[in-house]
Coordinates of C-alpha atoms (C1' of nucleotides) in Angstrom, one line a residue:
Chain A
M23 CA -117.9 95.9 16.0
A24 CA -121.8 96.3 17.5
D25 CA -121.9 92.5 17.5
T26 CA -119.6 92.2 21.1
S27 CA -121.4 95.3 22.6
V28 CA -123.3 93.2 24.7
S29 CA -122.2 89.9 24.7
T30 CA -120.1 87.8 21.8
R31 CA -121.5 84.9 19.7
A32 CA -120.1 82.5 21.9
E33 CA -121.4 83.8 25.1
R34 CA -125.0 84.0 23.5
S35 CA -124.6 80.0 22.4
A36 CA -123.3 79.1 25.7
R37 CA -126.3 80.7 27.4
T38 CA -128.6 79.2 25.3
R39 CA -127.2 76.2 25.4
A40 CA -127.6 76.2 29.1
A41 CA -131.2 77.3 28.7
I42 CA -131.8 74.2 26.6
L43 CA -130.1 72.3 29.4
E44 CA -132.5 73.7 32.3
A45 CA -135.5 73.5 29.9
A46 CA -134.4 70.0 29.8
R47 CA -134.4 68.7 33.1
Q48 CA -137.5 70.2 33.8
V49 CA -139.3 68.6 31.0
F50 CA -138.0 65.1 31.4
A51 CA -138.0 65.4 34.8
E52 CA -141.8 65.7 34.9
R53 CA -142.9 63.7 31.6
G54 CA -139.6 61.1 31.4
F55 CA -138.2 60.6 28.3
E56 CA -140.4 59.4 25.7
K57 CA -143.7 62.0 26.9
A58 CA -141.0 64.7 27.0
T59 CA -140.6 66.5 23.4
I60 CA -137.8 68.7 21.8
R61 CA -140.4 70.9 21.2
T62 CA -141.5 71.2 24.5
V63 CA -138.0 72.0 25.6
A64 CA -136.9 74.7 23.0
E65 CA -140.3 76.4 24.2
R66 CA -139.1 76.5 27.5
A67 CA -136.0 77.6 26.7
G68 CA -137.3 80.3 24.4
C69 CA -135.5 78.7 21.3
D70 CA -136.2 76.7 18.1
P71 CA -136.6 73.5 18.6
S72 CA -133.7 72.7 15.8
L73 CA -131.2 74.6 18.1
V74 CA -131.8 72.0 20.5
M75 CA -130.9 69.5 18.3
Q76 CA -127.8 71.2 17.0
H77 CA -126.6 71.5 20.6
F78 CA -127.2 68.0 21.4
G79 CA -127.4 66.2 18.6
N80 CA -130.0 64.1 19.3
K81 CA -132.9 63.4 22.2
Q82 CA -130.8 60.9 23.9
K83 CA -128.0 62.5 24.4
L84 CA -129.8 65.8 25.4
F85 CA -131.3 63.6 28.2
E86 CA -128.1 62.1 29.3
A87 CA -126.5 65.7 29.5
A88 CA -129.8 66.4 31.9
S89 CA -129.8 63.8 33.9
Q90 CA -126.4 63.4 34.4
V91 CA -126.4 63.2 38.3
N92 CA -123.0 62.5 40.8
L93 CA -124.1 59.6 43.4
D94 CA -120.7 58.4 43.4
V95 CA -121.1 55.6 46.0
A96 CA -117.8 54.6 46.6
E97 CA -117.1 58.0 48.2
V98 CA -120.1 57.4 50.1
S99 CA -119.1 53.8 51.4
A100 CA -115.8 55.2 52.6
G101 CA -115.4 55.5 56.4
P102 CA -115.7 53.4 59.4
A103 CA -118.5 50.5 58.8
D104 CA -120.6 50.4 61.8
E105 CA -121.8 54.0 60.7
L106 CA -122.1 52.3 57.2
S107 CA -126.2 52.4 56.8
E108 CA -126.4 56.1 57.9
R109 CA -123.8 57.1 55.8
L110 CA -125.1 55.2 52.9
V111 CA -128.5 56.8 53.7
R112 CA -127.6 60.2 54.4
G113 CA -124.8 60.4 51.0
V114 CA -127.4 58.8 48.8
F115 CA -130.1 61.7 49.6
E116 CA -128.1 64.4 50.3
R117 CA -126.3 64.3 47.0
M118 CA -130.2 63.4 44.7
D119 CA -131.3 66.7 46.8
A120 CA -128.7 68.7 45.1
R121 CA -129.7 67.8 41.8
P122 CA -133.7 66.8 42.1
D123 CA -134.6 67.5 38.7
A124 CA -131.6 65.0 37.2
I125 CA -132.4 62.2 39.3
A126 CA -136.4 62.4 38.7
S127 CA -135.6 62.6 35.4
T128 CA -133.4 59.1 35.4
L129 CA -136.0 57.8 38.1
R130 CA -139.5 58.5 36.3
S131 CA -137.4 56.9 33.2
M132 CA -136.2 54.1 34.5
L133 CA -139.1 51.7 34.2
T134 CA -139.8 52.6 30.0
H135 CA -136.6 53.2 28.9
D136 CA -133.9 51.0 28.4
A137 CA -130.8 53.8 29.2
S138 CA -132.5 55.2 32.4
A139 CA -132.7 51.3 33.7
K140 CA -129.1 50.9 32.8
E141 CA -128.3 53.7 34.8
V142 CA -130.4 52.9 38.0
L143 CA -128.8 49.2 37.6
K144 CA -125.3 50.9 37.7
L145 CA -126.6 52.8 41.0
F146 CA -127.6 49.4 42.3
N147 CA -124.4 47.4 41.6
L148 CA -122.6 49.6 43.6
L149 CA -124.9 49.7 46.8
P150 CA -125.1 46.2 47.8
G151 CA -121.0 45.6 47.5
I152 CA -121.0 46.9 51.1
G153 CA -120.8 43.9 52.8
Q154 CA -119.1 41.6 50.7
E155 CA -115.4 41.4 51.8
D156 CA -114.7 38.5 53.5
E157 CA -118.0 36.6 53.8
Q158 CA -118.7 34.2 51.0
P159 CA -121.6 35.8 49.5
D160 CA -124.8 33.4 49.5
E161 CA -127.8 33.6 47.8
Q162 CA -129.9 35.6 51.0
Q163 CA -127.0 38.2 51.4
A164 CA -127.5 38.8 47.7
L165 CA -131.0 39.1 47.9
R166 CA -130.4 41.5 51.0
G167 CA -128.4 43.6 49.4
R168 CA -130.9 44.3 46.8
L169 CA -133.6 44.6 49.0
I170 CA -131.7 47.8 50.4
G171 CA -131.3 48.9 46.9
A172 CA -135.0 48.3 46.9
L173 CA -135.8 50.4 50.1
T174 CA -133.4 53.7 48.6
L175 CA -135.3 53.0 45.4
G176 CA -138.6 53.2 46.5
T177 CA -138.1 56.1 48.7
A178 CA -136.1 58.1 46.1
V179 CA -139.4 57.5 43.6
T180 CA -141.6 58.5 46.4
R181 CA -139.8 61.5 47.2
Y182 CA -138.6 62.9 43.8
V183 CA -141.2 61.4 41.8
L184 CA -144.2 60.3 42.9
K185 CA -143.9 63.2 45.8
F186 CA -146.1 62.1 48.3
A187 CA -146.2 64.9 50.9
E188 CA -144.8 63.2 53.8
V189 CA -141.7 61.3 51.9
E190 CA -141.0 64.9 50.2
Q191 CA -141.2 66.9 52.8
A192 CA -138.7 65.3 55.1
S193 CA -135.6 66.3 55.8
V194 CA -132.5 63.9 55.5
D195 CA -132.1 63.7 59.3
D196 CA -135.9 62.2 59.3
L197 CA -135.0 59.8 56.3
V198 CA -132.1 58.9 58.0
E199 CA -133.7 58.3 61.9
C200 CA -136.2 55.9 60.2
L201 CA -134.3 54.3 57.5
Q202 CA -131.1 53.3 59.1
P203 CA -132.7 50.9 62.0
A204 CA -134.4 49.2 58.4
I205 CA -131.2 48.9 57.2
E206 CA -129.4 47.4 59.8
A207 CA -132.3 44.9 59.9
L208 CA -131.8 44.1 56.4
L209 CA -128.5 43.8 56.4
T210 CA -128.1 41.6 59.8
P211 CA -129.0 38.1 58.8
P212 CA -131.2 35.8 60.9
N213 CA -128.3 33.9 62.2
G214 CA -126.1 36.5 64.1
Q215 CA -124.0 39.2 63.0
P216 CA -124.7 41.9 60.7
I217 CA -123.0 41.2 57.4
S218 CA -121.3 44.4 57.5
G219 CA -119.4 46.1 60.5
Q220 CA -116.2 45.2 62.0
P221 CA -116.6 42.3 64.0
T222 CA -114.0 40.3 62.4
R223 CA -111.3 43.4 62.9
Q224 CA -110.2 43.7 66.3
P225 CA -108.6 47.4 67.3
Chain Y
M21 CA -177.2 24.9 11.7
A22 CA -173.9 24.4 10.5
D23 CA -172.5 27.3 12.7
T24 CA -172.7 25.6 15.8
S25 CA -170.8 22.5 15.2
V26 CA -167.6 23.5 16.2
S27 CA -168.6 27.3 17.9
T28 CA -171.3 29.7 18.9
R29 CA -170.2 32.5 17.8
A30 CA -170.6 33.8 21.6
E31 CA -167.8 31.3 21.9
R32 CA -165.7 32.4 19.3
S33 CA -166.0 35.8 20.6
A34 CA -165.3 35.0 24.3
R35 CA -162.2 33.4 23.0
T36 CA -161.4 36.2 20.7
R37 CA -161.9 38.6 24.0
A38 CA -159.5 36.3 26.0
A39 CA -157.1 36.2 23.7
I40 CA -156.8 40.2 23.2
L41 CA -156.9 40.0 27.0
E42 CA -154.0 38.0 27.6
A43 CA -152.3 40.0 24.8
A44 CA -152.5 42.9 26.2
R45 CA -151.2 41.8 29.9
Q46 CA -147.8 40.8 28.0
V47 CA -147.5 43.6 25.9
F48 CA -148.4 46.3 28.8
A49 CA -146.3 44.4 31.3
E50 CA -143.5 44.5 28.6
R51 CA -143.6 48.2 27.0
G52 CA -145.7 50.3 29.8
F53 CA -149.1 51.4 28.5
E54 CA -147.8 54.3 26.3
K55 CA -145.0 52.0 24.3
A56 CA -147.7 49.2 24.0
T57 CA -149.8 49.9 20.9
I58 CA -153.0 48.6 20.0
R59 CA -151.6 47.0 16.8
T60 CA -149.0 44.8 18.7
V61 CA -152.0 43.5 21.2
A62 CA -153.5 42.8 18.0
E63 CA -151.0 41.1 16.0
R64 CA -150.3 39.1 19.3
A65 CA -153.7 37.9 19.6
G66 CA -153.8 37.0 16.1
C67 CA -156.6 39.2 15.4
D68 CA -157.1 42.9 13.6
P69 CA -156.5 46.0 15.6
S70 CA -160.3 47.2 14.7
L71 CA -161.6 44.5 16.5
V72 CA -159.6 45.3 19.9
M73 CA -161.3 48.3 19.8
Q74 CA -164.5 47.0 19.3
H75 CA -164.2 44.6 22.5
F76 CA -162.8 47.3 24.6
G77 CA -163.9 50.9 23.2
N78 CA -160.4 52.3 23.5
K79 CA -156.6 52.2 24.7
Q80 CA -157.1 53.0 28.5
K81 CA -160.3 50.7 28.9
L82 CA -158.1 47.8 27.7
F83 CA -155.4 48.6 30.4
E84 CA -157.6 48.7 32.9
A85 CA -159.2 45.5 32.3
A86 CA -155.7 44.0 31.5
S87 CA -154.0 45.4 34.6
Q88 CA -156.7 44.3 36.8
V89 CA -155.3 43.3 40.1
N90 CA -157.1 42.2 43.3
L91 CA -154.6 43.1 46.3
D92 CA -157.6 43.2 49.0
V93 CA -155.5 44.8 51.5
A94 CA -158.0 44.9 54.0
E95 CA -158.1 41.1 53.8
V96 CA -154.1 40.8 54.2
S97 CA -154.6 43.0 57.6
A98 CA -157.7 41.0 58.8
G99 CA -155.5 39.0 62.0
P100 CA -153.4 39.6 65.0
A101 CA -151.6 42.3 65.2
D102 CA -148.3 40.9 66.1
E103 CA -148.1 39.1 63.0
L104 CA -148.8 41.9 60.7
S105 CA -145.6 42.4 59.7
E106 CA -145.6 39.0 58.0
R107 CA -149.1 38.8 56.5
L108 CA -148.5 41.9 55.2
V109 CA -145.5 40.8 53.1
R110 CA -146.6 37.5 52.3
G111 CA -150.3 38.6 51.7
V112 CA -149.1 41.1 49.2
F113 CA -146.4 39.1 46.9
E114 CA -148.7 36.1 47.3
R115 CA -151.5 38.0 45.6
M116 CA -148.7 39.9 43.1
D117 CA -147.2 36.3 42.4
A118 CA -150.6 35.0 41.0
R119 CA -150.7 38.0 38.3
P120 CA -147.1 38.7 37.6
D121 CA -148.1 40.5 34.6
A122 CA -150.9 42.6 35.6
I123 CA -149.0 43.8 38.5
A124 CA -146.1 44.5 36.3
S125 CA -148.6 46.8 33.8
T126 CA -149.4 48.7 36.3
L127 CA -146.2 49.4 38.1
R128 CA -144.0 49.9 35.3
S129 CA -146.5 52.6 33.9
M130 CA -146.8 54.0 37.5
L131 CA -144.1 56.6 36.7
T132 CA -145.8 58.0 33.3
H133 CA -149.2 57.3 33.0
D134 CA -151.6 59.3 35.5
A135 CA -154.0 56.5 35.9
S136 CA -151.5 53.8 36.9
A137 CA -150.2 56.2 39.4
K138 CA -153.2 56.5 41.0
E139 CA -153.7 52.7 41.3
V140 CA -150.7 52.5 43.0
L141 CA -151.6 55.5 45.2
K142 CA -154.5 53.5 46.1
L143 CA -152.4 50.5 47.1
F144 CA -150.0 52.7 49.2
N145 CA -153.2 54.3 51.3
L146 CA -154.1 51.3 52.6
L147 CA -150.5 49.7 53.7
P148 CA -149.9 52.5 56.0
G149 CA -153.1 52.6 57.6
I150 CA -152.2 49.5 59.9
G151 CA -151.0 51.0 63.3
Q152 CA -153.0 54.6 63.2
E153 CA -155.7 52.9 65.1
D154 CA -155.4 54.7 68.9
E155 CA -152.2 57.3 69.1
Q156 CA -152.1 60.3 67.4
P157 CA -150.8 60.3 64.1
D158 CA -147.8 62.7 64.5
E159 CA -145.8 63.4 61.4
Q160 CA -142.9 61.0 62.0
Q161 CA -145.6 57.9 62.0
A162 CA -147.1 59.1 58.6
L163 CA -143.5 59.0 57.1
R164 CA -142.9 55.5 58.9
G165 CA -146.1 54.2 56.9
R166 CA -144.6 55.5 53.4
L167 CA -142.0 54.2 53.7
I168 CA -143.0 50.7 54.4
G169 CA -144.5 50.9 51.4
A170 CA -141.7 52.5 49.8
L171 CA -140.1 49.4 50.7
T172 CA -142.8 47.1 49.3
L173 CA -143.1 49.0 46.2
G174 CA -139.4 48.9 45.6
T175 CA -139.0 45.5 46.4
A176 CA -141.9 44.8 44.1
V177 CA -140.4 46.8 41.2
T178 CA -137.2 45.1 41.0
R179 CA -139.6 41.9 41.5
Y180 CA -141.7 42.3 38.6
V181 CA -140.3 44.9 36.2
L182 CA -137.0 44.9 36.8
K183 CA -136.2 41.8 37.6
F184 CA -133.5 41.7 39.4
A185 CA -132.4 37.8 39.5
E186 CA -131.8 37.4 43.4
V187 CA -135.7 39.5 43.9
E188 CA -137.0 37.7 41.0
Q189 CA -135.8 33.9 42.2
A190 CA -136.5 34.8 45.6
S191 CA -139.5 32.6 47.2
V192 CA -142.0 34.5 49.3
D193 CA -140.5 33.0 52.2
D194 CA -137.2 34.4 51.3
L195 CA -139.1 37.6 50.7
V196 CA -140.8 37.0 54.3
E197 CA -137.8 36.4 55.8
C198 CA -135.5 39.3 54.9
L199 CA -138.4 41.9 54.8
Q200 CA -140.2 41.4 58.3
P201 CA -137.5 42.8 60.5
A202 CA -137.0 45.8 58.2
I203 CA -140.5 46.2 58.4
E204 CA -140.7 46.1 62.0
A205 CA -137.7 48.4 62.2
L206 CA -139.9 51.0 60.6
L207 CA -143.0 50.5 62.8
T208 CA -140.8 51.1 65.5
P209 CA -140.6 54.6 66.8
P210 CA -136.9 55.5 68.1
N211 CA -138.3 56.3 71.7
G212 CA -140.2 52.7 72.2
Q213 CA -142.7 50.7 71.4
P214 CA -144.3 49.5 67.7
I215 CA -146.9 52.0 66.9
S216 CA -149.2 48.8 65.9
G217 CA -149.4 45.7 67.8
Q218 CA -151.4 45.8 70.7
P219 CA -150.1 46.7 73.8
T220 CA -152.9 48.7 75.1
R221 CA -155.5 45.9 74.5
Q222 CA -155.6 43.5 77.3
P223 CA -157.4 39.9 76.8
Chain T
dG6 C1' -173.2 39.9 14.9
dT7 C1' -168.3 39.3 14.1
dC8 C1' -164.3 40.5 11.9
dT9 C1' -160.9 43.2 8.3
dA10 C1' -159.2 46.6 5.2
dT11 C1' -158.2 51.3 5.0
dA12 C1' -158.7 56.4 5.7
dC13 C1' -157.7 60.1 9.0
dC14 C1' -155.4 63.4 12.1
dG15 C1' -152.5 64.6 14.8
dT16 C1' -147.6 64.4 16.6
dG17 C1' -142.8 64.0 16.7
dA18 C1' -137.9 63.5 15.1
dT19 C1' -134.8 64.8 12.2
dA20 C1' -132.7 67.2 7.3
dG21 C1' -132.0 70.7 4.6
dA22 C1' -132.9 75.3 2.8
dC23 C1' -132.8 80.0 3.7
Chain O
dG29 C1' -129.5 80.5 13.9
dT30 C1' -134.5 79.8 12.2
dC31 C1' -138.0 77.9 9.1
dT32 C1' -140.2 74.4 6.6
dA33 C1' -140.5 70.0 4.7
dT34 C1' -140.3 64.9 5.0
dC35 C1' -141.4 60.8 7.5
dA36 C1' -142.8 57.7 9.8
dC37 C1' -146.2 55.9 13.7
dG38 C1' -149.8 55.5 16.3
dG39 C1' -155.2 55.8 18.0
dT40 C1' -159.6 56.2 16.1
dA41 C1' -163.5 56.1 12.8
dT42 C1' -165.6 54.2 9.1
dA43 C1' -167.0 51.0 5.5
dG44 C1' -167.9 46.8 4.0
dA45 C1' -166.8 41.4 3.9
dC46 C1' -168.1 37.0 5.6

DNA sequence: GTCTATACCGTGATAGAC
DNA sequence: GTCTATCACGGTATAGAC
């Protein structure tokens, strides 16, 4: 039983799988879905290209496994409404910071790869749900929600993909400080009170 | 001289060239640089692929010709400082609206194609120049400038590339109305007066 | 001179042999 | 688990047709 002296087959397989996944995250993050190649992933993982296929089936499935990121915006949105904009920014960027390669993979590919675009859209559809509880959702309110998403998306793209120094090196606190008033402004229609917040609810 | 009865060679050539250019704008806008193929462009232009090469040399040069868009931010920035944020939004989106395919080409490709990324960066470097005249450009101010760019970029991406209905169908006036206060908020440091504006200049 | 047909060469995903 | 073959695709060069 010499083959169990260091590690079992299952252990070796699991380690290979993890190496592939990590390599995939890097390559997809750097090059996006289309320009990333199975060969490059395999090379960086130190294994054969065919092994990658064996573990993950095809390129698309590998991508899905590698770019998995748990934003769970429901969790982010929970809490007192008057701190919503701060929690939103903090929650989103803390979660993205935890897996920069995974989010970069999705973001980098979103404009040229349908599956990634849909993934981003899912995030979008969570974000602007805020503040649409009681008031009738008129057109401008929907637009405002989308623009909050646009600001978030633009910031994420410049931070994780384009890597503009100022945005990349900023702390989450910095981002919160700068973005929070802007999001408040987007939440507030010209006429008066913010569309979210709890002005209609008395203690 | 029967060959001049309908059109000269030069005229035919020019029309073919224009057809190629228009087809290229569409294809690049729809698919981005890498997924767009010379063959598809030629097909849509109703000519042979080699003809495309003859007119434009190579794919990259064709792309440059097709995605040319004149933002000329210097022009946009000129004027009284207290209306800057409005003029910024209006100027940028009016110019982009004039050539949606061209701007979409650049935007769609910016995350996977170096030349497009540089093009976008050029636009970025113009935008946040605002308000950096007299005050020492501290870090946070630089970040704020970039975030204005991020908001603009995110909005443009959702309008021209991802085509989210609310953002795509909004008029420039709608965008101005919603974005202007957000940009003001980004221009304003927490301590006090906005970093642009003309508080230091007396009449 | 303007356009077309075809060939070349590299690349990448995937399947099947070892 | 690995190596090799297959197949399709796309950018580009060349040769010739009108």
